Amino acid sequence: MNIGIVCYPTYGGSGVVATELGKALAKKGHRVHFMAYSQPFRLNLFSENIFYHEVSVNDYPLFDYQPYESVLASKIVDVAIYEKLDLLHVHYAIPHASVAYMAQEILKSKKIFLPYVTTLHGTDITLVGRDPSFEPVIRFSLNQSNAITSVSESLKKDTLSTFKIDNKIEVIPNFINLDEYVHPQTDGSKKRYAPNGEKILVHVSNFRKVKRVEDVLYIFDRVRKKIPCKLILVGDGPERAAIEKLCRELDTCSDIINLGKITNPIEVLSISDLFILPSETESFGLSALEAMAMHIPVISTNSGGLPEVNIQGKTGFLSNVGDVEDMANNALRLLNDANLLAEFKTRAFEHAKLFDINVILPQYERLYNRLVKEG
Ligand code: GMT
């Protein structure tokens, strides 16, 4: 099948899911055409069956806002015609679903039918999508989608309560390629960050408000007062400066390592003991799943789709948003009991297996086949 994928190329779950999905489809022999305004950061172009079409908008003095949507729609039309796309899969509803609709209409006028799947990732519905100025466009383009998928039951519920959607929403969760989540030899790097055998807590995110990275620091502060530990922060974003200020106030900077943006967190995860994700909301929490795939239990909030990924008392613990005291106590409970920690590690990994690409990819392929047949 010839499949077009539209996604955000930047650091963030939706881009990672789109890229990993495209890579897995290409491995199975599908020809996958990525369209984005820059190369998705986890995409290696020197791979069989993978193609990348950059969407570049020319600057013009008239534009205060560049007409990205129009250029993207034209790109989709062009790629659909010349690469003979069978199907288009857009990740993140805004603005990709309405652009897909526009491209579909243009192609119809040329007697070409291009079905499109819209995958909802979270903030497109729970944060950005709640802005009423988007409502008519999101609702319309979702209802026009030939299929809608959401990454969790929780996001499906949120979508149905936010928008009047007549279309069916199919849940296809986030996934990981378990084969890639192997423990490399790590003694050397563990010593580099925790020279005296300290426990390592880790947080990976794009440092947006919704991630509540300040809570990571409050949790760490409480844990550090009880046991020797280090905190590794992976990622970067708008909250970084506030976090640096807070660690100075808490006087914990000497035990915090800011690694910044790392393309793939596997190595860092392989030396970590506990993953901390205190998000305000999380439609799924791909970073938590990545940690679990590396045998790391998760201390998280219980918001959004997190309870579908992190199982209370089995793969980690879940607390109310903002309850840093409870999250710190849960972290200490695990870090202070080697046997319990070992049990949680095993169960985290076992649960991650349910989200292996080999389980999830066929669900997308079935959906694609159905749409192409229907067309
Ligand atoms: O978490 C972010 O801010 C990035 C965002 C994105 O769209 O890239 O992630 C969302 O999509 C991921 C992949 O489906 C989910 O695993 C994340 O939970 C979701 N983030 C939120 O809902 C806040």
Coordinates of C-alpha atoms and ligand atoms in Angstrom, one line a residue:
M1 CA 0.0 0.0 0.0
N2 CA 1.2 3.6 -0.6
I3 CA 0.5 5.5 2.6
G4 CA 0.9 9.3 3.3
I5 CA 1.6 10.3 6.8
V6 CA 1.2 13.9 8.0
C7 CA 2.6 14.8 11.5
Y8 CA 4.4 17.3 13.6
P9 CA 8.1 16.7 13.3
T10 CA 9.1 18.1 16.6
Y11 CA 9.9 16.4 19.9
G12 CA 6.6 15.1 21.3
G13 CA 4.5 12.0 21.4
S14 CA 2.4 12.4 18.3
G15 CA 5.4 12.9 16.1
V16 CA 7.1 9.9 17.7
V17 CA 4.1 7.7 17.2
A18 CA 3.6 8.8 13.6
T19 CA 7.3 8.2 12.8
E20 CA 7.5 4.8 14.5
L21 CA 4.3 3.7 12.8
G22 CA 5.6 4.8 9.4
K23 CA 8.9 2.9 10.0
A24 CA 7.1 -0.3 11.0
L25 CA 4.8 -0.1 8.0
A26 CA 7.8 0.5 5.7
K27 CA 9.5 -2.6 7.2
K28 CA 6.4 -4.6 6.2
G29 CA 6.7 -3.5 2.6
H30 CA 4.4 -0.5 2.5
R31 CA 5.7 2.6 0.8
V32 CA 5.4 5.4 3.3
H33 CA 5.5 9.1 2.4
F34 CA 6.0 11.5 5.3
M35 CA 4.8 15.1 4.9
A36 CA 5.9 17.7 7.5
Y37 CA 7.5 21.2 7.8
S38 CA 10.8 19.6 8.8
Q39 CA 12.2 16.1 9.0
P40 CA 10.6 14.2 11.9
F41 CA 13.4 13.9 14.4
R42 CA 13.3 10.1 14.7
L43 CA 13.1 9.5 11.0
N44 CA 16.1 8.0 9.2
L45 CA 15.7 8.7 5.6
F46 CA 18.2 6.1 4.4
S47 CA 15.7 3.3 4.8
E48 CA 13.8 1.3 2.3
N49 CA 10.3 2.4 1.5
I50 CA 10.5 5.7 3.4
F51 CA 10.1 9.0 1.6
Y52 CA 10.0 12.5 3.0
H53 CA 8.3 15.5 1.4
E54 CA 9.1 18.8 3.1
V55 CA 6.3 21.3 3.3
S56 CA 8.0 24.7 3.0
V57 CA 6.0 27.9 3.1
N58 CA 7.6 30.9 1.4
D59 CA 7.7 34.1 3.3
Y60 CA 5.9 37.0 1.8
P61 CA 5.6 40.5 3.4
L62 CA 1.8 40.4 3.1
F63 CA 1.6 37.4 5.5
D64 CA 1.5 38.0 9.2
Y65 CA 0.6 34.3 9.4
Q66 CA 2.0 32.0 6.8
P67 CA -0.6 29.9 5.0
Y68 CA 0.8 26.6 6.1
E69 CA -2.5 24.8 5.7
S70 CA -2.8 25.7 2.0
V71 CA 0.8 24.6 1.2
L72 CA 0.3 21.4 3.1
A73 CA -3.0 20.6 1.3
S74 CA -1.2 21.3 -2.1
K75 CA 1.7 19.0 -1.0
I76 CA -0.8 16.2 -0.1
V77 CA -2.5 16.6 -3.5
D78 CA 0.8 16.5 -5.3
V79 CA 2.1 13.5 -3.4
A80 CA -1.3 11.6 -3.7
I81 CA -1.3 12.0 -7.5
Y82 CA 2.4 11.4 -8.3
E83 CA 3.1 8.7 -5.6
K84 CA -0.4 7.1 -6.1
L85 CA -1.3 7.2 -2.5
D86 CA -3.9 4.7 -1.4
L87 CA -4.6 6.4 2.0
L88 CA -3.6 9.4 4.1
H89 CA -3.0 9.2 7.9
V90 CA -2.9 12.5 9.7
H91 CA -1.7 12.7 13.3
Y92 CA -3.0 15.5 15.5
A93 CA -6.3 17.0 14.5
I94 CA -5.3 20.6 14.3
P95 CA -4.9 21.6 11.6
H96 CA -4.2 18.3 9.9
A97 CA -7.7 16.9 9.8
S98 CA -9.2 20.0 8.0
V99 CA -6.2 20.1 5.6
A100 CA -6.8 16.4 4.8
Y101 CA -10.4 17.2 4.1
M102 CA -9.4 20.0 1.8
A103 CA -6.9 17.8 -0.1
Q104 CA -9.6 15.1 -0.4
E105 CA -12.0 17.5 -1.9
I106 CA -9.4 18.8 -4.4
L107 CA -8.6 15.2 -5.4
K108 CA -12.2 14.3 -5.8
S109 CA -12.4 17.0 -8.5
K110 CA -9.7 15.1 -10.3
K111 CA -11.7 11.8 -9.9
I112 CA -9.2 10.5 -7.3
F113 CA -10.5 9.2 -4.0
L114 CA -8.1 9.5 -1.0
P115 CA -9.5 8.2 2.3
Y116 CA -8.0 9.8 5.4
V117 CA -7.6 8.6 9.0
T118 CA -7.3 11.2 11.8
T119 CA -5.5 10.1 14.9
L120 CA -6.2 12.1 18.0
H121 CA -3.3 12.4 20.3
G122 CA -4.4 14.4 23.3
T123 CA -3.7 18.1 23.5
D124 CA -5.4 18.5 20.1
I125 CA -8.6 17.7 22.0
T126 CA -7.9 18.3 25.7
L127 CA -6.1 21.6 25.5
V128 CA -5.9 23.3 22.1
G129 CA -9.1 21.8 20.9
R130 CA -11.1 23.2 23.8
D131 CA -10.5 26.7 22.4
P132 CA -14.0 27.5 21.0
S133 CA -12.5 29.3 18.0
F134 CA -11.5 25.9 16.6
E135 CA -14.7 24.0 17.4
P136 CA -16.6 24.2 14.1
V137 CA -13.6 23.3 12.0
I138 CA -12.5 20.4 14.3
R139 CA -16.0 19.0 14.6
F140 CA -16.5 19.2 10.8
S141 CA -13.2 17.7 9.8
L142 CA -13.5 14.9 12.3
N143 CA -17.0 14.0 11.1
Q144 CA -15.7 14.0 7.5
S145 CA -12.7 11.7 8.4
N146 CA -13.0 8.3 6.9
A147 CA -11.9 7.0 10.2
I148 CA -10.9 8.5 13.6
T149 CA -8.6 6.8 16.1
S150 CA -7.7 7.9 19.5
V151 CA -4.8 6.7 21.6
S152 CA -6.8 5.8 24.7
E153 CA -10.3 5.2 26.0
S154 CA -10.0 8.3 28.1
L155 CA -9.2 10.5 25.0
K156 CA -12.2 8.9 23.2
K157 CA -14.5 9.9 26.1
D158 CA -13.0 13.4 26.2
T159 CA -13.5 13.8 22.5
L160 CA -17.1 12.7 22.6
S161 CA -17.9 15.0 25.5
T162 CA -16.1 18.0 23.9
F163 CA -17.4 17.7 20.3
K164 CA -20.5 16.5 18.7
I165 CA -19.0 13.7 16.8
D166 CA -21.2 11.4 14.7
N167 CA -18.3 9.3 13.5
K168 CA -17.1 6.2 15.3
I169 CA -13.9 6.6 17.2
E170 CA -11.7 3.5 17.4
V171 CA -9.1 3.2 20.2
I172 CA -5.6 2.2 19.0
P173 CA -3.2 2.8 21.8
N174 CA 0.4 4.1 21.6
F175 CA 3.0 1.4 21.1
I176 CA 6.7 0.7 21.4
N177 CA 8.9 -1.6 19.4
L178 CA 10.0 -3.8 22.3
D179 CA 13.0 -5.2 20.3
E180 CA 14.6 -1.8 20.5
Y181 CA 14.2 -1.6 24.3
V182 CA 17.1 -3.7 25.4
H183 CA 19.3 -3.1 28.4
P184 CA 22.7 -1.9 27.0
Q185 CA 25.7 -2.4 29.2
T186 CA 25.3 0.5 31.6
D187 CA 27.6 0.2 34.6
G188 CA 29.9 2.9 33.3
S189 CA 27.2 5.5 32.5
K190 CA 25.3 4.7 35.7
K191 CA 28.5 5.5 37.7
R192 CA 28.9 8.7 35.7
Y193 CA 25.6 10.0 37.0
A194 CA 25.4 8.2 40.3
P195 CA 29.0 7.7 41.4
N196 CA 28.0 6.5 44.9
G197 CA 25.3 4.1 43.9
E198 CA 22.5 6.7 44.4
K199 CA 19.1 5.8 43.0
I200 CA 18.2 7.5 39.8
L201 CA 14.8 9.2 39.2
V202 CA 14.1 10.2 35.6
H203 CA 11.6 12.5 33.9
V204 CA 11.2 12.8 30.1
S205 CA 9.0 15.5 28.6
N206 CA 8.7 18.6 26.4
F207 CA 8.6 20.8 29.6
R208 CA 5.3 22.3 28.8
K209 CA 3.0 23.5 31.6
V210 CA 0.8 20.4 31.3
K211 CA 3.7 18.2 32.4
R212 CA 4.0 20.0 35.8
V213 CA 7.8 19.5 35.8
E214 CA 7.9 21.6 39.0
D215 CA 6.1 18.7 40.7
V216 CA 9.0 16.4 39.6
L217 CA 11.3 18.7 41.5
Y218 CA 9.1 18.8 44.6
I219 CA 8.9 15.0 44.6
F220 CA 12.6 14.7 44.1
D221 CA 13.2 17.1 47.0
R222 CA 11.2 15.0 49.4
V223 CA 12.7 11.7 48.2
R224 CA 16.3 13.1 48.4
K225 CA 15.7 14.1 52.0
K226 CA 15.2 10.4 52.9
I227 CA 17.6 8.5 50.5
P228 CA 20.6 9.4 48.4
C229 CA 19.4 9.9 44.8
K230 CA 19.8 11.8 41.6
L231 CA 17.3 13.2 39.2
I232 CA 17.8 13.1 35.4
L233 CA 15.7 15.5 33.3
V234 CA 15.4 14.7 29.6
G235 CA 13.8 17.3 27.3
D236 CA 13.5 21.0 27.0
G237 CA 10.7 23.5 26.6
P238 CA 9.0 26.6 28.0
E239 CA 9.2 25.6 31.6
R240 CA 13.0 25.0 31.6
A241 CA 13.9 28.4 33.1
A242 CA 11.3 28.1 35.9
I243 CA 12.7 24.6 36.7
E244 CA 16.2 25.9 36.9
K245 CA 15.1 28.7 39.3
L246 CA 13.1 26.2 41.4
C247 CA 16.0 23.8 41.9
R248 CA 18.1 26.8 43.1
E249 CA 15.4 27.7 45.6
L250 CA 15.1 24.1 46.8
D251 CA 18.9 23.8 46.8
T252 CA 18.8 20.5 44.8
C253 CA 20.6 21.5 41.6
S254 CA 23.8 19.7 42.5
D255 CA 21.8 16.4 42.3
I256 CA 19.9 17.2 39.1
I257 CA 21.2 16.5 35.7
N258 CA 19.6 18.4 32.8
L259 CA 20.3 16.4 29.7
G260 CA 18.2 18.5 27.3
K261 CA 16.7 17.1 24.2
I262 CA 17.8 13.5 23.4
T263 CA 16.5 11.8 20.3
N264 CA 16.0 8.5 22.0
P265 CA 15.8 8.1 25.7
I266 CA 16.6 4.3 25.9
E267 CA 20.1 4.7 27.2
V268 CA 19.1 7.1 29.9
L269 CA 16.2 4.9 30.9
S270 CA 18.5 1.9 31.1
I271 CA 20.3 3.4 34.1
S272 CA 17.2 4.7 35.9
D273 CA 15.3 3.3 38.7
L274 CA 12.0 5.2 38.7
F275 CA 10.1 7.3 36.2
I276 CA 8.2 10.3 37.4
L277 CA 5.3 11.7 35.3
P278 CA 3.1 14.1 37.4
S279 CA 1.2 15.5 34.4
E280 CA -2.0 17.6 34.7
T281 CA -3.4 15.5 31.9
E282 CA -2.0 12.9 29.6
S283 CA -4.1 11.2 26.9
F284 CA -1.8 8.2 27.1
G285 CA 1.7 8.9 28.3
L286 CA 4.0 7.4 25.7
S287 CA 7.1 8.3 27.8
A288 CA 5.8 6.2 30.7
L289 CA 5.3 3.3 28.3
E290 CA 8.9 3.7 27.1
A291 CA 10.1 3.6 30.7
M292 CA 8.1 0.5 31.4
A293 CA 9.5 -1.2 28.3
M294 CA 12.9 -0.6 30.0
H295 CA 11.6 -2.3 33.2
I296 CA 11.1 1.0 35.1
P297 CA 8.1 1.4 37.4
V298 CA 6.2 4.7 37.0
I299 CA 5.1 7.2 39.6
S300 CA 2.4 9.3 37.9
T301 CA -0.9 11.1 38.3
N302 CA -4.1 9.4 37.7
S303 CA -5.4 11.8 35.0
G304 CA -6.5 11.1 31.5
G305 CA -5.3 7.9 30.0
L306 CA -2.5 7.2 32.5
P307 CA -4.5 4.5 34.4
E308 CA -4.7 2.6 31.1
V309 CA -0.9 2.5 30.9
N310 CA 0.4 2.6 34.5
I311 CA -1.5 0.1 36.6
Q312 CA -2.0 1.1 40.3
G313 CA 0.0 -1.0 42.7
K314 CA 1.3 -3.2 39.9
T315 CA 3.5 -1.3 37.4
G316 CA 3.7 1.8 39.6
F317 CA 1.5 4.1 41.6
L318 CA -0.9 6.8 40.6
S319 CA -1.9 9.9 42.7
N320 CA -4.1 12.9 42.3
V321 CA -2.7 15.8 40.2
G322 CA -0.6 18.0 42.5
D323 CA -0.3 15.5 45.4
V324 CA 3.5 15.6 45.5
E325 CA 3.5 14.2 49.0
D326 CA 1.7 11.0 47.9
M327 CA 3.9 10.7 44.8
A328 CA 7.1 11.1 46.9
N329 CA 5.8 8.5 49.5
N330 CA 5.1 6.1 46.7
A331 CA 8.6 6.6 45.2
L332 CA 10.1 6.0 48.6
R333 CA 8.1 2.9 49.1
L334 CA 9.6 1.4 46.0
L335 CA 13.1 2.7 46.4
N336 CA 13.4 1.5 50.0
D337 CA 12.3 -2.1 49.2
A338 CA 14.5 -3.9 46.7
N339 CA 12.2 -6.9 46.4
L340 CA 9.2 -4.8 45.8
L341 CA 11.0 -2.7 43.3
A342 CA 12.1 -5.8 41.5
E343 CA 8.5 -7.1 41.4
F344 CA 7.3 -3.7 40.0
K345 CA 10.0 -3.7 37.4
T346 CA 9.0 -7.2 36.1
R347 CA 5.3 -6.2 36.0
A348 CA 6.1 -2.9 34.3
F349 CA 7.8 -4.8 31.5
E350 CA 5.1 -7.5 31.3
H351 CA 2.5 -4.8 30.9
A352 CA 4.5 -2.9 28.3
K353 CA 4.4 -6.1 26.2
L354 CA 0.7 -5.5 25.6
F355 CA 1.6 -2.3 23.6
D356 CA 4.3 -3.9 21.4
I357 CA 4.2 -2.8 17.8
N358 CA 3.5 -6.4 16.8
V359 CA 0.2 -6.2 18.7
I360 CA -0.7 -2.7 17.6
L361 CA 0.4 -2.5 13.9
P362 CA -2.1 -5.1 12.7
Q363 CA -4.9 -2.9 14.1
Y364 CA -3.8 0.0 11.9
E365 CA -3.3 -2.3 8.9
R366 CA -6.8 -3.8 9.3
L367 CA -8.2 -0.2 9.4
Y368 CA -6.3 0.8 6.3
N369 CA -7.4 -2.3 4.4
R370 CA -11.0 -1.7 5.3
L371 CA -10.9 2.0 4.1
V372 CA -9.1 1.2 0.9
K373 CA -11.7 -1.6 0.2
E374 CA -14.6 0.7 1.0
G375 CA -13.3 3.3 -1.4
Ligands
GMT1 O1 2.7 15.4 25.6 C1 2.8 16.3 24.8 O2 2.8 17.5 25.1 C2 3.1 16.0 23.4 C3 1.8 15.4 22.8 C4 1.9 15.4 21.3 O3 0.9 15.6 20.7 O4 3.0 15.2 20.7 O5 1.6 14.1 23.3 C5 0.3 13.6 23.3 O6 0.4 12.5 22.4 C6 1.1 11.4 22.8 C7 1.2 10.3 21.7 O7 -0.1 9.9 21.4 C8 0.6 10.8 24.1 O8 1.3 9.7 24.5 C9 0.6 11.9 25.2 O9 0.0 11.5 26.4 C10 -0.1 13.2 24.7 N1 0.1 14.3 25.6 C11 -0.9 14.8 26.3 O10 -2.0 14.4 26.3 C12 -0.5 15.9 27.2

